[in-house]
mmCIF file of C-alpha atoms and ligand atoms in Angstrom:
data_model
loop_
_atom_site.group_PDB
_atom_site.id
_atom_site.type_symbol
_atom_site.label_atom_id
_atom_site.label_comp_id
_atom_site.label_asym_id
_atom_site.label_seq_id
_atom_site.Cartn_x
_atom_site.Cartn_y
_atom_site.Cartn_z
ATOM 1 C CA MET T 24 139.267 96.333 105.351
ATOM 2 C CA ILE T 25 137.777 97.680 109.226
ATOM 3 C CA ARG T 26 138.489 101.312 109.515
ATOM 4 C CA VAL T 27 138.876 101.864 113.316
ATOM 5 C CA LEU T 28 139.230 105.189 114.820
ATOM 6 C CA VAL T 29 140.910 105.162 118.181
ATOM 7 C CA TRP T 30 139.858 108.427 120.018
ATOM 8 C CA ASN T 31 141.284 109.364 122.931
ATOM 9 C CA GLU T 32 141.122 112.096 125.907
ATOM 10 C CA ASN T 33 145.042 112.519 126.089
ATOM 11 C CA ARG T 34 144.666 115.120 129.067
ATOM 12 C CA HIS T 35 146.094 113.061 131.735
ATOM 13 C CA GLU T 36 149.304 112.480 129.337
ATOM 14 C CA GLN T 37 150.035 116.066 129.011
ATOM 15 C CA THR T 38 149.453 117.102 132.796
ATOM 16 C CA SER T 39 151.392 114.267 134.751
ATOM 17 C CA GLU T 40 154.894 113.173 134.213
ATOM 18 C CA HIS T 41 153.901 109.510 135.278
ATOM 19 C CA ILE T 42 151.203 109.063 133.128
ATOM 20 C CA ALA T 43 152.963 110.430 130.368
ATOM 21 C CA ARG T 44 155.552 107.972 131.300
ATOM 22 C CA VAL T 45 153.497 105.119 131.442
ATOM 23 C CA TYR T 46 152.087 106.420 128.161
ATOM 24 C CA PRO T 47 154.643 108.028 126.204
ATOM 25 C CA GLU T 48 152.372 107.912 122.795
ATOM 26 C CA GLY T 49 149.057 108.257 124.853
ATOM 27 C CA ILE T 50 146.659 105.885 125.508
ATOM 28 C CA HIS T 51 145.432 105.990 121.835
ATOM 29 C CA GLY T 52 148.862 105.422 120.744
ATOM 30 C CA ALA T 53 149.670 102.141 122.885
ATOM 31 C CA ILE T 54 145.811 100.696 121.526
ATOM 32 C CA ALA T 55 146.536 101.755 117.993
ATOM 33 C CA SER T 56 149.958 100.063 117.918
ATOM 34 C CA TYR T 57 148.837 96.731 118.984
ATOM 35 C CA LEU T 58 145.467 96.955 116.484
ATOM 36 C CA ARG T 59 147.719 97.763 113.731
ATOM 37 C CA GLN T 60 149.305 94.377 113.889
ATOM 38 C CA SER T 61 145.737 92.823 112.486
ATOM 39 C CA PRO T 62 146.303 93.256 108.490
ATOM 40 C CA ASP T 63 142.297 93.771 108.289
ATOM 41 C CA LEU T 64 142.242 96.841 110.761
ATOM 42 C CA GLN T 65 143.064 100.236 109.327
ATOM 43 C CA VAL T 66 143.329 102.115 112.309
ATOM 44 C CA SER T 67 143.900 105.896 113.093
ATOM 45 C CA THR T 68 143.752 107.909 116.259
ATOM 46 C CA ALA T 69 142.012 110.921 117.318
ATOM 47 C CA THR T 70 142.473 113.539 120.438
ATOM 48 C CA GLN T 71 139.880 115.492 121.950
ATOM 49 C CA ASP T 72 141.920 118.795 121.414
ATOM 50 C CA GLU T 73 142.173 118.605 118.043
ATOM 51 C CA PRO T 74 139.388 120.608 115.758
ATOM 52 C CA GLU T 75 136.112 119.275 116.494
ATOM 53 C CA HIS T 76 137.343 116.504 118.775
ATOM 54 C CA GLY T 77 138.955 115.011 115.700
ATOM 55 C CA LEU T 78 135.604 114.088 115.510
ATOM 56 C CA THR T 79 134.196 115.642 112.299
ATOM 57 C CA GLU T 80 131.687 114.760 110.088
ATOM 58 C CA ALA T 81 133.716 113.301 107.340
ATOM 59 C CA ARG T 82 135.882 111.680 109.733
ATOM 60 C CA LEU T 83 133.053 109.511 111.437
ATOM 61 C CA ALA T 84 131.855 108.936 107.837
ATOM 62 C CA GLU T 85 134.703 106.989 107.165
ATOM 63 C CA THR T 86 134.440 105.132 110.532
ATOM 64 C CA ASP T 87 133.719 101.591 110.844
ATOM 65 C CA VAL T 88 134.299 101.298 114.433
ATOM 66 C CA LEU T 89 134.832 103.796 117.302
ATOM 67 C CA VAL T 90 137.230 103.042 120.119
ATOM 68 C CA TYR T 91 136.619 105.684 123.009
ATOM 69 C CA TRP T 92 138.525 106.553 126.595
ATOM 70 C CA CYS T 93 137.681 109.673 128.302
ATOM 71 C CA HIS T 94 137.924 110.792 131.928
ATOM 72 C CA ILE T 95 138.482 113.876 133.296
ATOM 73 C CA ALA T 96 137.526 116.394 130.291
ATOM 74 C CA GLN T 97 134.066 115.798 129.578
ATOM 75 C CA ALA T 98 133.216 118.957 130.679
ATOM 76 C CA ASP T 99 135.178 120.979 127.467
ATOM 77 C CA PHE T 100 133.440 118.507 125.058
ATOM 78 C CA SER T 101 130.931 119.658 122.602
ATOM 79 C CA ASP T 102 127.197 118.625 123.349
ATOM 80 C CA GLU T 103 126.990 119.213 119.448
ATOM 81 C CA ILE T 104 129.277 116.411 118.765
ATOM 82 C CA VAL T 105 128.208 113.975 121.329
ATOM 83 C CA ALA T 106 124.999 114.318 119.598
ATOM 84 C CA ARG T 107 127.200 113.912 116.180
ATOM 85 C CA VAL T 108 129.297 110.825 117.430
ATOM 86 C CA HIS T 109 125.351 109.449 119.065
ATOM 87 C CA GLN T 110 123.746 109.694 115.300
ATOM 88 C CA ARG T 111 126.906 108.150 113.773
ATOM 89 C CA ILE T 112 126.513 105.180 116.327
ATOM 90 C CA LEU T 113 122.577 104.978 115.472
ATOM 91 C CA SER T 114 123.397 104.544 111.860
ATOM 92 C CA GLY T 115 125.727 101.535 112.354
ATOM 93 C CA MET T 116 129.227 102.503 113.407
ATOM 94 C CA GLY T 117 130.462 99.928 116.009
ATOM 95 C CA ALA T 118 131.702 101.809 119.508
ATOM 96 C CA VAL T 119 134.079 100.249 122.182
ATOM 97 C CA PHE T 120 133.935 102.130 125.405
ATOM 98 C CA LEU T 121 136.586 101.609 127.671
ATOM 99 C CA HIS T 122 137.162 101.818 131.495
ATOM 100 C CA SER T 123 135.916 105.310 132.436
ATOM 101 C CA ALA T 124 134.063 106.335 129.224
ATOM 102 C CA CYS T 125 131.190 104.691 130.901
ATOM 103 C CA VAL T 126 130.645 107.919 133.130
ATOM 104 C CA GLY T 127 131.183 110.076 129.443
ATOM 105 C CA LYS T 128 128.128 112.190 127.847
ATOM 106 C CA LEU T 129 128.164 110.037 124.786
ATOM 107 C CA PHE T 130 127.606 106.615 126.473
ATOM 108 C CA GLY T 131 125.261 108.361 129.262
ATOM 109 C CA LYS T 132 123.475 109.178 126.013
ATOM 110 C CA LEU T 133 123.298 105.788 124.612
ATOM 111 C CA MET T 134 122.767 104.165 127.690
ATOM 112 C CA GLY T 135 120.042 106.581 129.655
ATOM 113 C CA THR T 136 121.908 105.886 132.866
ATOM 114 C CA THR T 137 124.972 107.521 134.736
ATOM 115 C CA GLY T 138 127.244 104.992 134.670
ATOM 116 C CA GLN T 139 128.442 105.680 138.253
ATOM 117 C CA ILE T 140 130.362 102.737 139.377
ATOM 118 C CA LYS T 141 132.125 102.361 142.849
ATOM 119 C CA TRP T 142 135.818 102.239 142.448
ATOM 120 C CA ARG T 143 139.172 102.355 144.519
ATOM 121 C CA GLU T 144 142.604 103.309 142.706
ATOM 122 C CA ALA T 145 144.885 100.838 144.929
ATOM 123 C CA GLY T 146 146.919 99.169 142.016
ATOM 124 C CA GLU T 147 145.071 95.674 142.784
ATOM 125 C CA LYS T 148 145.334 92.791 140.709
ATOM 126 C CA SER T 149 142.053 91.521 138.939
ATOM 127 C CA ARG T 150 140.820 88.865 137.806
ATOM 128 C CA VAL T 151 138.668 89.093 134.367
ATOM 129 C CA TRP T 152 136.424 86.036 133.936
ATOM 130 C CA VAL T 153 135.180 85.017 130.824
ATOM 131 C CA VAL T 154 131.253 84.511 130.999
ATOM 132 C CA ALA T 155 130.352 84.008 127.514
ATOM 133 C CA PRO T 156 132.752 80.821 125.895
ATOM 134 C CA GLY T 157 132.186 81.131 122.420
ATOM 135 C CA HIS T 158 131.387 84.809 122.502
ATOM 136 C CA ARG T 159 133.834 86.626 119.405
ATOM 137 C CA ILE T 160 134.931 88.895 121.723
ATOM 138 C CA VAL T 161 136.641 86.169 123.662
ATOM 139 C CA GLU T 162 138.548 84.046 120.904
ATOM 140 C CA GLY T 163 141.926 83.218 121.726
ATOM 141 C CA LEU T 164 141.479 83.836 125.513
ATOM 142 C CA PRO T 165 141.672 81.476 128.547
ATOM 143 C CA GLU T 166 138.867 80.977 130.949
ATOM 144 C CA TYR T 167 140.061 84.023 132.689
ATOM 145 C CA PHE T 168 142.705 86.604 132.430
ATOM 146 C CA GLU T 169 144.770 88.187 135.322
ATOM 147 C CA ILE T 170 145.898 92.204 135.295
ATOM 148 C CA GLU T 171 148.470 92.559 138.138
ATOM 149 C CA HIS T 172 147.457 96.444 138.525
ATOM 150 C CA GLU T 173 144.327 97.961 137.984
ATOM 151 C CA GLU T 174 141.663 100.186 139.681
ATOM 152 C CA MET T 175 139.149 98.323 141.322
ATOM 153 C CA TYR T 176 135.425 99.307 139.495
ATOM 154 C CA GLY T 177 132.776 97.228 141.407
ATOM 155 C CA GLU T 178 128.915 97.006 141.443
ATOM 156 C CA PRO T 179 126.682 98.351 141.961
ATOM 157 C CA PHE T 180 127.207 99.802 138.043
ATOM 158 C CA ASP T 181 124.557 102.072 136.679
ATOM 159 C CA ILE T 182 123.886 100.435 133.347
ATOM 160 C CA PRO T 183 121.010 98.714 131.738
ATOM 161 C CA ALA T 184 121.100 95.123 131.689
ATOM 162 C CA PRO T 185 123.179 94.073 129.190
ATOM 163 C CA ASP T 186 122.076 92.354 125.865
ATOM 164 C CA GLU T 187 125.166 90.139 126.145
ATOM 165 C CA LEU T 188 127.725 89.819 129.321
ATOM 166 C CA VAL T 189 130.701 88.755 128.347
ATOM 167 C CA PHE T 190 132.990 89.682 131.244
ATOM 168 C CA ILE T 191 133.212 89.740 134.752
ATOM 169 C CA SER T 192 135.760 91.036 136.994
ATOM 170 C CA TRP T 193 137.142 90.317 140.624
ATOM 171 C CA PHE T 194 139.069 92.340 142.682
ATOM 172 C CA PRO T 195 140.826 91.072 146.322
ATOM 173 C CA GLY T 196 138.281 93.496 148.082
ATOM 174 C CA GLY T 197 135.625 91.012 147.199
ATOM 175 C CA GLU T 198 134.240 93.479 144.574
ATOM 176 C CA VAL T 199 133.028 92.334 141.004
ATOM 177 C CA CYS T 200 131.721 94.212 138.238
ATOM 178 C CA ARG T 201 130.212 93.679 135.015
ATOM 179 C CA SER T 202 133.114 94.468 132.882
ATOM 180 C CA GLY T 203 132.396 93.141 129.346
ATOM 181 C CA CYS T 204 128.834 94.171 128.188
ATOM 182 C CA CYS T 205 127.311 94.165 124.601
ATOM 183 C CA TYR T 206 124.575 96.643 123.490
ATOM 184 C CA THR T 207 122.698 97.173 120.435
ATOM 185 C CA ARG T 208 121.467 101.175 119.872
ATOM 186 C CA GLY T 209 119.997 101.542 116.536
ATOM 187 C CA GLN T 210 122.102 99.501 113.961
ATOM 188 C CA GLY T 211 125.220 100.417 116.255
ATOM 189 C CA LYS T 212 127.011 97.667 118.037
ATOM 190 C CA ILE T 213 128.227 98.706 121.480
ATOM 191 C CA PHE T 214 130.788 97.119 123.629
ATOM 192 C CA TYR T 215 131.826 98.007 126.979
ATOM 193 C CA PHE T 216 134.849 97.204 128.567
ATOM 194 C CA GLN T 217 136.193 98.094 131.812
ATOM 195 C CA PRO T 218 140.045 97.743 132.185
ATOM 196 C CA GLY T 219 142.341 100.036 131.438
ATOM 197 C CA HIS T 220 143.178 102.893 134.181
ATOM 198 C CA GLU T 221 145.639 105.644 133.163
ATOM 199 C CA THR T 222 148.400 105.337 135.748
ATOM 200 C CA TYR T 223 148.790 101.734 135.193
ATOM 201 C CA PRO T 224 150.002 100.072 132.224
ATOM 202 C CA VAL T 225 146.808 97.918 131.260
ATOM 203 C CA TYR T 226 146.879 99.074 127.625
ATOM 204 C CA TYR T 227 150.307 96.698 127.058
ATOM 205 C CA HIS T 228 148.849 93.873 128.641
ATOM 206 C CA GLU T 229 148.069 91.234 125.784
ATOM 207 C CA GLN T 230 144.868 89.328 126.541
ATOM 208 C CA VAL T 231 143.231 93.496 127.353
ATOM 209 C CA LEU T 232 144.492 94.415 123.805
ATOM 210 C CA ARG T 233 143.423 91.126 122.222
ATOM 211 C CA VAL T 234 139.723 91.554 123.495
ATOM 212 C CA ILE T 235 139.585 95.399 122.078
ATOM 213 C CA ALA T 236 140.799 94.194 118.681
ATOM 214 C CA ASN T 237 138.419 91.630 118.609
ATOM 215 C CA ALA T 238 135.521 93.288 119.707
ATOM 216 C CA ALA T 239 136.939 95.843 116.487
ATOM 217 C CA HIS T 240 136.271 92.825 114.533
HETATM 218 ZN ZN1 ZN A 4 140.749 104.866 135.993
#
């Protein structure tokens, strides 16, 4: 069994009626309910407002893969816990960073860059191209898939050159971005995946969820 912890900041869901309607179980709930369909994944969830942000030493010790979503509440996120999770990744825990987690403290500490990216919230279509056919993360996917309503994320994207680039996404404004990026830090395997804005139902999209499940594996 692979023990997966789906972690979500879970603030938008509490402060916006619209977002609460899109994700009544929270973004973490939507992702976890899909991952639970995989018999070899043992899935739990945690959110920022739990004691120690739900990321205690004991919890991390029994986690093989952390799936991580954050956006607006990083100022309230403890630097001590950033350091703790960072250390756990270096000692071998996998981590899947989703969407705006690229500008979070933890991803920044791992990458050494700001993670800043161009963005536009206009509900545009995104076409996600597979650029590493045969990679475990793209198993079961066609050569591209589309997300009907997505936030545009575009280059330049302030990240280190990925060890492996798995996806490039295209948007109708002509922008592109490196939307699926693999890294290793210490013994930890890290995957960044761009799809997933909080106001659109991206975490119900079959192929987006498939990518997250593949990445956990
Ligand atoms: Zn967003």
